[in-house]
mmCIF file of C-alpha atoms and ligand atoms in Angstrom:
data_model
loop_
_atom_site.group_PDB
_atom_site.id
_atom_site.type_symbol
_atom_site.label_atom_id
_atom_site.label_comp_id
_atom_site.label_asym_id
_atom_site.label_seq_id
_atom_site.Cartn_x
_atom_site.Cartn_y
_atom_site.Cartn_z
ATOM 1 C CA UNK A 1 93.447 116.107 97.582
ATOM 2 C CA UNK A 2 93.788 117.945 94.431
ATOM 3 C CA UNK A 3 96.365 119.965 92.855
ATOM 4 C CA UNK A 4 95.874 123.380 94.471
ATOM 5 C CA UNK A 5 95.757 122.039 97.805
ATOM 6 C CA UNK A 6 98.300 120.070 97.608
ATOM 7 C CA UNK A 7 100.781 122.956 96.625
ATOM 8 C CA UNK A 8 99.710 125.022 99.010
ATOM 9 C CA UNK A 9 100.701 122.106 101.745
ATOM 10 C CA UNK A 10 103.894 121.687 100.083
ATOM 11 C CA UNK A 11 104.830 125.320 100.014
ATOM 12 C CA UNK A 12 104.067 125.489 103.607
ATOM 13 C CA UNK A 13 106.166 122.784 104.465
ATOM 14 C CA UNK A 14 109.170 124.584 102.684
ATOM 15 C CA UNK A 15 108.969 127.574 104.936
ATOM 16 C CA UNK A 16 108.405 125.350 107.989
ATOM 17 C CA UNK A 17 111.636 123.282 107.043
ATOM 18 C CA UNK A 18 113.710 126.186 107.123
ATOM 19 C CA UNK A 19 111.744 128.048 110.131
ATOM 20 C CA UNK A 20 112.373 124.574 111.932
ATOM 21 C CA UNK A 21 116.044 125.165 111.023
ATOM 22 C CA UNK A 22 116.293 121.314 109.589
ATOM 23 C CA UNK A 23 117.678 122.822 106.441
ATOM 24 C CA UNK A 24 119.528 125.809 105.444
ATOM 25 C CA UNK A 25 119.122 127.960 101.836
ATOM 26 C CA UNK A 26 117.557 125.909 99.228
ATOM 27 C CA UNK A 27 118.647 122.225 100.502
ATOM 28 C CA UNK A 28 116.225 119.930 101.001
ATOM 29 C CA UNK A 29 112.851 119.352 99.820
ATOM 30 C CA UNK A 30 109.247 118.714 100.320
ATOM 31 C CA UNK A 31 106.510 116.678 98.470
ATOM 32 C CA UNK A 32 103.080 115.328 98.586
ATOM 33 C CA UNK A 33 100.812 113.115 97.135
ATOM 34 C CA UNK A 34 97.934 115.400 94.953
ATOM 35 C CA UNK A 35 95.893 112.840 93.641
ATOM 36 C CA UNK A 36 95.961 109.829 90.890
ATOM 37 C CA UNK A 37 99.611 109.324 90.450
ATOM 38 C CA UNK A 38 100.744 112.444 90.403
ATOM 39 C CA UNK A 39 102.824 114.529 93.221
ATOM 40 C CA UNK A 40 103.454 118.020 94.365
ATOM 41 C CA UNK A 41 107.222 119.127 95.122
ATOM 42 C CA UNK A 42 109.284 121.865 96.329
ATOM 43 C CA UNK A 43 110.908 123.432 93.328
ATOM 44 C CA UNK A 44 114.814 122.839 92.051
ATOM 45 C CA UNK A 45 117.342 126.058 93.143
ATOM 46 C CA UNK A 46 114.533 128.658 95.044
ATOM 47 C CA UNK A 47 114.694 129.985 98.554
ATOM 48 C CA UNK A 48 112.005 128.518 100.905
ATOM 49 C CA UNK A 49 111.411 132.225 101.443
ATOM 50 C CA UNK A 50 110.415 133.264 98.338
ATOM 51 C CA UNK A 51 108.282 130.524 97.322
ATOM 52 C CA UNK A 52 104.878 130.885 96.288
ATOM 53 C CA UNK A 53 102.437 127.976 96.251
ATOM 54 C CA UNK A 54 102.258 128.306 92.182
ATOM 55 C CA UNK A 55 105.948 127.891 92.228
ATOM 56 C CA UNK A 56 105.753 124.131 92.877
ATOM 57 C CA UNK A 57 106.473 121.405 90.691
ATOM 58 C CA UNK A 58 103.773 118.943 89.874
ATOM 59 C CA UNK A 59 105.066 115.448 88.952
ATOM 60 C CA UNK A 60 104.364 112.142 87.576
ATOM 61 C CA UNK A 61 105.385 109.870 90.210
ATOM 62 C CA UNK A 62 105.621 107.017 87.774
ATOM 63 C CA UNK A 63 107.450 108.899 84.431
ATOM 64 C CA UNK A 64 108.648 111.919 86.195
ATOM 65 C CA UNK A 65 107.105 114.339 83.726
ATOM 66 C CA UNK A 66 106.423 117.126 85.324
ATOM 67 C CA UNK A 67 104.555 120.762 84.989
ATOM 68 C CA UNK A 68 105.208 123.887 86.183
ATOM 69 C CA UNK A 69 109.011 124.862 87.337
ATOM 70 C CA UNK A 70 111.508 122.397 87.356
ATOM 71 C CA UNK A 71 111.293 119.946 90.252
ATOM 72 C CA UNK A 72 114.035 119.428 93.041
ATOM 73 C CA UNK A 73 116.520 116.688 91.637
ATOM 74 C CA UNK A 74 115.489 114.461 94.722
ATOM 75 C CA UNK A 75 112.181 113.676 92.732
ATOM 76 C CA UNK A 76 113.267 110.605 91.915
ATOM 77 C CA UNK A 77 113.762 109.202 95.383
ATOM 78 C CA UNK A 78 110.193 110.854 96.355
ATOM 79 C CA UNK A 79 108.633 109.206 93.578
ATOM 80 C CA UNK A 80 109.670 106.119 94.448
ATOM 81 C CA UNK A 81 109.101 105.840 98.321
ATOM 82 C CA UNK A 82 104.955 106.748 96.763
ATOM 83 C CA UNK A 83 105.342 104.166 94.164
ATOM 84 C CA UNK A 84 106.264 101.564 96.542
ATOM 85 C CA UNK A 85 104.409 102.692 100.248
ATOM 86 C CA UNK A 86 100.893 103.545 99.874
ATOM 87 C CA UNK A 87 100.244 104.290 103.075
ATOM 88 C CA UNK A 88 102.582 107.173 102.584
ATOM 89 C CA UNK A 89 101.446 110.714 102.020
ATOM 90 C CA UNK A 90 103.991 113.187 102.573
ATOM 91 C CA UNK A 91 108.131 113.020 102.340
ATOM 92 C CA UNK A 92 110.588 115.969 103.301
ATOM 93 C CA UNK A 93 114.285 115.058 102.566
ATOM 94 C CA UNK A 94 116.336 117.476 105.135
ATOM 95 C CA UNK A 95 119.794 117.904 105.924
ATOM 96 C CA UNK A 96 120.023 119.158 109.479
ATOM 97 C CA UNK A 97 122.716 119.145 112.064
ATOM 98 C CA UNK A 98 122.503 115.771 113.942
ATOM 99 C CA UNK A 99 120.673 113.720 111.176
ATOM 100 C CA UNK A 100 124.125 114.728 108.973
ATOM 101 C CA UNK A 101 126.358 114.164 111.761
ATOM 102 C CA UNK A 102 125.030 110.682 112.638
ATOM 103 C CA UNK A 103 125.014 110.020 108.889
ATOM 104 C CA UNK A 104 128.642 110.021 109.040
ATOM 105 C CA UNK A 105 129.077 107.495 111.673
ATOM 106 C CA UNK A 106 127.760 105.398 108.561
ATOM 107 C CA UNK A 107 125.522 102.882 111.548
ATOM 108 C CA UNK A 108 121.569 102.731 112.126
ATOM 109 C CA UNK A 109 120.445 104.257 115.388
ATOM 110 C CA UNK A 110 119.263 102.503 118.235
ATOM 111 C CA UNK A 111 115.872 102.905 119.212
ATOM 112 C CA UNK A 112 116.702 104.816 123.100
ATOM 113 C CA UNK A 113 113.988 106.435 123.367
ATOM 114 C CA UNK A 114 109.995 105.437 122.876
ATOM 115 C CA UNK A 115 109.035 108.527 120.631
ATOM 116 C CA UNK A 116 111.764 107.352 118.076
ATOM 117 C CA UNK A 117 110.368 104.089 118.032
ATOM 118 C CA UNK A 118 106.776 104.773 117.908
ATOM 119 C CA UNK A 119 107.104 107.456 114.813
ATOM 120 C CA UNK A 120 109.881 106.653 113.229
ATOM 121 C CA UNK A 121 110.402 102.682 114.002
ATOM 122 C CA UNK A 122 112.125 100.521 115.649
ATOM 123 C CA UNK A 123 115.538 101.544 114.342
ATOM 124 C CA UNK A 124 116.577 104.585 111.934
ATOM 125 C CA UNK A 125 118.422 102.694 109.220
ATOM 126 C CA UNK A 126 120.977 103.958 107.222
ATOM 127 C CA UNK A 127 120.642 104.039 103.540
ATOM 128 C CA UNK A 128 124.645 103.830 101.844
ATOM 129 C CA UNK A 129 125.778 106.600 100.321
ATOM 130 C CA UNK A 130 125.117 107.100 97.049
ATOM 131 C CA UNK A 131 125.127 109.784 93.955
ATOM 132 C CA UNK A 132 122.280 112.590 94.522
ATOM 133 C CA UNK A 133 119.556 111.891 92.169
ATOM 134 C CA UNK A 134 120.972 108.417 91.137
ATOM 135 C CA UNK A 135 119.019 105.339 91.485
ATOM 136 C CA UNK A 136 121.453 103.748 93.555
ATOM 137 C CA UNK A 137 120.567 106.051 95.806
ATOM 138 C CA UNK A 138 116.399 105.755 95.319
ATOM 139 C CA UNK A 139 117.234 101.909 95.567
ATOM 140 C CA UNK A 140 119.215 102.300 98.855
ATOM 141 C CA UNK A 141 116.693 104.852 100.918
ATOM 142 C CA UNK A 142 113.631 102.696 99.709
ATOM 143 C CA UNK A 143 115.623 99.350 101.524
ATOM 144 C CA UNK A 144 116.633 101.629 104.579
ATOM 145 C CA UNK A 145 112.856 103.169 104.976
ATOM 146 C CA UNK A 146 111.166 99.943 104.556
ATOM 147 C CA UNK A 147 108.658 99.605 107.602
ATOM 148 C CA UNK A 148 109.592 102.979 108.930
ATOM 149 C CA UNK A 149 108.445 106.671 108.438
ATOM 150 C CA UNK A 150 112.292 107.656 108.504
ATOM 151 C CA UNK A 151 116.096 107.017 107.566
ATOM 152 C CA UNK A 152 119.825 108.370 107.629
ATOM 153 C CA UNK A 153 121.280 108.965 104.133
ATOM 154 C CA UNK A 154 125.276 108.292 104.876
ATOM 155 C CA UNK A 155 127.171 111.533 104.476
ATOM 156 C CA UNK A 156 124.196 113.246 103.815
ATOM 157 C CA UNK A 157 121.227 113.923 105.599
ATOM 158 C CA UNK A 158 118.052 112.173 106.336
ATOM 159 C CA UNK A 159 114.399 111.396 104.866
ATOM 160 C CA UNK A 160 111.161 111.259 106.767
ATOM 161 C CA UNK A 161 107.061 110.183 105.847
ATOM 162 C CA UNK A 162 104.257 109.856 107.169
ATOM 163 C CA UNK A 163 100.449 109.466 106.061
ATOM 164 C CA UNK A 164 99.974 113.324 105.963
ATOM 165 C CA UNK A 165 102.331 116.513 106.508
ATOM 166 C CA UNK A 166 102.077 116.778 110.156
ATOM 167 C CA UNK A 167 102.930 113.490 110.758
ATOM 168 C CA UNK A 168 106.034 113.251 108.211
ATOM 169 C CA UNK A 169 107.428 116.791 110.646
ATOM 170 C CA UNK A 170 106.614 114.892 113.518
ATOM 171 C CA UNK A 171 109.142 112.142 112.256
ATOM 172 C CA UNK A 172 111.625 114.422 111.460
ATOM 173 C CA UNK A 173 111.877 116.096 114.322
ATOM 174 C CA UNK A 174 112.309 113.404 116.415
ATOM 175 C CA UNK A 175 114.683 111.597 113.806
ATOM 176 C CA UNK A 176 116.681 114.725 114.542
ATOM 177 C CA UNK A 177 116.550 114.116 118.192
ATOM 178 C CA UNK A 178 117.194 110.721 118.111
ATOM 179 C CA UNK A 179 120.391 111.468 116.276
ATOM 180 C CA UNK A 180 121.473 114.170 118.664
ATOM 181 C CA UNK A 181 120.372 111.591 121.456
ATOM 182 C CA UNK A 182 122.610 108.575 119.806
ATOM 183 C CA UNK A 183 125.930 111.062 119.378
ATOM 184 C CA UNK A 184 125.228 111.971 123.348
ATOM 185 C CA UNK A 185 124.707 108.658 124.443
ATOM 186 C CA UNK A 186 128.134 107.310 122.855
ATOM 187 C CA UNK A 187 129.800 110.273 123.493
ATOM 188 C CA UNK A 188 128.792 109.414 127.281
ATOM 189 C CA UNK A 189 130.192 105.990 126.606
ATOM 190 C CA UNK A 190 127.301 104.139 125.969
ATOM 191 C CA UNK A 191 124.000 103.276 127.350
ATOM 192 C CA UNK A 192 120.717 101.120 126.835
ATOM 193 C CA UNK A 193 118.237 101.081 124.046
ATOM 194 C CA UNK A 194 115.010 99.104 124.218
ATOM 195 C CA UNK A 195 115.044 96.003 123.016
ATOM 196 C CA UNK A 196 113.549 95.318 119.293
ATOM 197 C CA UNK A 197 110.669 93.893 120.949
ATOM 198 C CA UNK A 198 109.884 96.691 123.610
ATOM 199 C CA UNK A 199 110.693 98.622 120.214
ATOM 200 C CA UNK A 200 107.674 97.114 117.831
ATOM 201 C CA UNK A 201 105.656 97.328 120.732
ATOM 202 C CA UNK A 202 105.633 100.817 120.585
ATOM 203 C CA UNK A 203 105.315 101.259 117.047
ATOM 204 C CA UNK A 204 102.472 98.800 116.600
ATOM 205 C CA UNK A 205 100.809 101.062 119.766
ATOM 206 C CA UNK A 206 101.999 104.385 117.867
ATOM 207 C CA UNK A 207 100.199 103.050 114.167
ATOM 208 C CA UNK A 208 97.046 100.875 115.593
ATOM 209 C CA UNK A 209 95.642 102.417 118.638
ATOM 210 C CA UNK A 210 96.715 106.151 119.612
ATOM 211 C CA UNK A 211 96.303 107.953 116.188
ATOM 212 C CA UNK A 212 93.811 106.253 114.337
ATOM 213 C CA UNK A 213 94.096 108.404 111.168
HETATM 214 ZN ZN1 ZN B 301 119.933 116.185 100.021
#
């Protein structure tokens, strides 16, 4: 896709973050791939409301040079996640209500539920805490998304991908309801997830026969 398009995307999916209400003022932040190595991100310090698709940053993902305005400090961890998962398209890092509040329980979440596990995996992981914009932090989200399009970032918020836009929304929004789901289901006392093989069942179905992108 080339540059224009891709900001265009990007721009769209920082007003759809914040319509979505996964993120409030300028928190969080949304990226693409736009062709060769480069990527297209939601700018550092700007209201989704205000942005303009010539507002976004266009980045190397393998220096981090960049042009335009200066890109959101999360670049790093976006850059990385395309560096290392080619399948991967599209990344929003959100911090919304459940993902943050099951970030502090500092445990993955049990696949309960089949949507989780056929768009997200067969667990959310979740990635230790570390600095914003360190590389501990790039080092630890990369382990916790491994094999999935989605993961808690402890005391933080969450990150989700997918092969294109739609699907990297899709993931968050049921990342956010399988968070909600997991504080429910302990706050009920407990209940049953699937097991990890009803689990990769589902996400082998979810990746090799229904969408077929
Ligand atoms: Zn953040």
């Amino acid at each position: 896709m080339d540059s224009q398009e891709a900001k265009k995307i990007v721009c769209g999916g920082g007003k759809e973050l914040l319509r979505l209400g996964l993120v409030a003022g300028t928190w969080g932040n949304v990226s693409c791939r736009a062709g060769g190595s480069a990527m297209v991100i939601t700018p550092s310090g700007i209201p989704y409301d205000k942005l303009e698709p010539d507002d976004m940053s266009t980045v190397s993902i393998e220096d981090l040079t960049f042009e335009g305005r200066r890109p959101s400090s999360e670049s790093p961890m976006h850059a990385a996640i395309y560096r290392t998962r080619p399948e991967v398209n599209a990344v929003i890092h959100f911090h919304s209500l459940y993902a943050c509040t099951a970030s502090v329980l500092g445990e993955d979440v049990p696949p309960y539920l089949e949507d989780m596990a056929q768009i997200i995996g067969p667990s959310i992981r979740i990635s230790r805490h570390a600095l914003t914009g360190s590389p501990l932090l790039t080092e630890n989200v990369l382990d916790a998304l491994s094999g999935r399009f989605g993961a808690l970032l402890e005391n933080h918020g969450a990150v989700c991908a997918g092969r294109d836009m739609e699907e990297a929304f899709a993931a968050a929004l049921i990342l956010e309801k399988a968070c909600q789901t997991h504080l429910l289901v302990k706050t009920a006392g407990g209940g049953r997830a699937l097991t990890v093989e009803e689990a990769e069942k589902y996400r082998d179905f979810y990746l090799n026969s229904y969408q077929k992108r």
